[in-house]
């Protein structure tokens, strides 16, 4: 194996983590909560919406907090876009009866 290949697979040197690092607030964060499902309409016009709350301190976002309601179909679209555009992001199939997400932090590294 060449030296370049070995160098590419080495771990980065990092300082040991103390309790403040482990349990303190993160330097950068993006939190997304999906909750409070509400079913509206009757019969074939019936659908469920979910409250989506976002909090962040990332400078790229103008708003540091926001809250919107979205239909299940919006999550299906987002899942398809994430799977199409990102090799490091996985979104579960989910169902209309239960909506839960697991998107690995750090791109699964």
Coordinates of C-alpha atoms in Angstrom, one line a residue:
X1 CA 0.0 0.0 0.0
X2 CA 1.4 3.4 -0.8
X3 CA 1.9 6.1 1.8
X4 CA -0.9 8.2 0.3
X5 CA -3.4 5.4 0.8
X6 CA -2.3 4.9 4.4
X7 CA -2.5 8.6 5.1
X8 CA -6.1 8.8 3.7
X9 CA -7.3 6.1 6.1
X10 CA -5.8 7.5 9.3
X11 CA -7.9 9.0 12.0
X12 CA -7.6 12.7 12.7
X13 CA -5.8 13.6 15.9
X14 CA -8.2 15.0 18.4
X15 CA -8.1 16.1 22.0
X16 CA -9.6 13.9 24.7
X17 CA -13.3 14.8 25.4
X18 CA -14.1 16.1 28.9
X19 CA -17.5 16.4 30.5
X20 CA -18.0 20.0 29.4
X21 CA -17.4 18.9 25.7
X22 CA -19.6 15.8 26.1
X23 CA -22.6 17.4 27.9
X24 CA -22.3 21.1 27.0
X25 CA -24.2 22.9 24.2
X26 CA -23.0 22.1 20.7
X27 CA -21.1 24.8 18.9
X28 CA -23.3 24.4 15.8
X29 CA -26.6 22.6 15.8
X30 CA -29.7 22.0 13.7
X31 CA -32.7 20.5 15.5
X32 CA -35.8 19.4 13.6
X33 CA -38.8 18.1 15.5
X34 CA -41.8 16.5 13.9
X35 CA -44.9 16.2 16.1
X36 CA -48.5 17.0 16.7
X37 CA -50.2 15.2 13.9
X38 CA -53.7 16.5 13.0
X39 CA -56.1 14.8 10.6
X40 CA -58.5 17.1 8.8
X41 CA -61.2 16.6 6.2
X42 CA -63.7 13.9 5.6
X43 CA -63.7 10.8 3.5
X44 CA -61.5 10.9 0.4
X45 CA -60.5 14.5 1.2
X46 CA -59.1 13.5 4.6
X47 CA -55.3 14.0 5.2
X48 CA -52.9 14.4 8.1
X49 CA -50.6 17.3 8.7
X50 CA -47.6 17.5 11.1
X51 CA -46.0 20.3 12.9
X52 CA -42.3 20.8 12.0
X53 CA -40.2 22.9 14.3
X54 CA -36.6 23.9 13.5
X55 CA -34.0 25.5 15.8
X56 CA -30.4 26.3 14.8
X57 CA -27.5 28.6 15.4
X58 CA -26.0 28.0 12.0
X59 CA -25.2 31.4 10.3
X60 CA -26.6 30.2 6.9
X61 CA -30.2 30.4 8.2
X62 CA -31.8 33.8 8.5
X63 CA -34.4 32.5 11.1
X64 CA -33.0 30.8 14.2
X65 CA -36.4 29.3 14.9
X66 CA -39.4 28.4 12.8
X67 CA -42.5 26.3 12.9
X68 CA -44.7 25.2 10.0
X69 CA -47.4 22.5 9.3
X70 CA -46.7 20.1 6.5
X71 CA -48.7 17.2 4.9
X72 CA -47.3 13.7 4.7
X73 CA -46.8 14.0 0.9
X74 CA -44.2 16.8 1.6
X75 CA -42.1 14.3 3.6
X76 CA -42.3 11.8 0.8
X77 CA -41.0 14.5 -1.6
X78 CA -38.2 15.4 0.8
X79 CA -37.2 11.8 1.3
X80 CA -36.9 11.3 -2.4
X81 CA -34.8 14.4 -2.8
X82 CA -32.4 13.4 0.0
X83 CA -31.9 10.0 -1.5
X84 CA -31.4 11.4 -5.0
X85 CA -29.0 14.2 -4.1
X86 CA -27.0 12.8 -1.1
X87 CA -25.0 9.6 -0.8
X88 CA -24.3 10.3 2.9
X89 CA -27.9 10.9 4.1
X90 CA -30.5 8.2 4.7
X91 CA -34.1 8.8 5.3
X92 CA -36.4 5.9 6.4
X93 CA -39.4 4.8 4.5
X94 CA -41.9 5.7 7.2
X95 CA -45.6 5.3 6.9
X96 CA -48.7 7.5 7.0
X97 CA -49.6 6.1 10.4
X98 CA -46.2 6.7 12.0
X99 CA -43.8 9.4 11.0
X100 CA -40.3 9.2 12.4
X101 CA -36.9 10.3 11.0
X102 CA -33.3 9.3 11.5
X103 CA -30.8 11.3 9.6
X104 CA -27.3 10.6 10.8
X105 CA -25.3 13.6 12.0
X106 CA -22.0 14.1 10.2
X107 CA -22.9 12.3 7.0
X108 CA -22.6 8.9 8.6
X109 CA -18.8 9.2 9.1

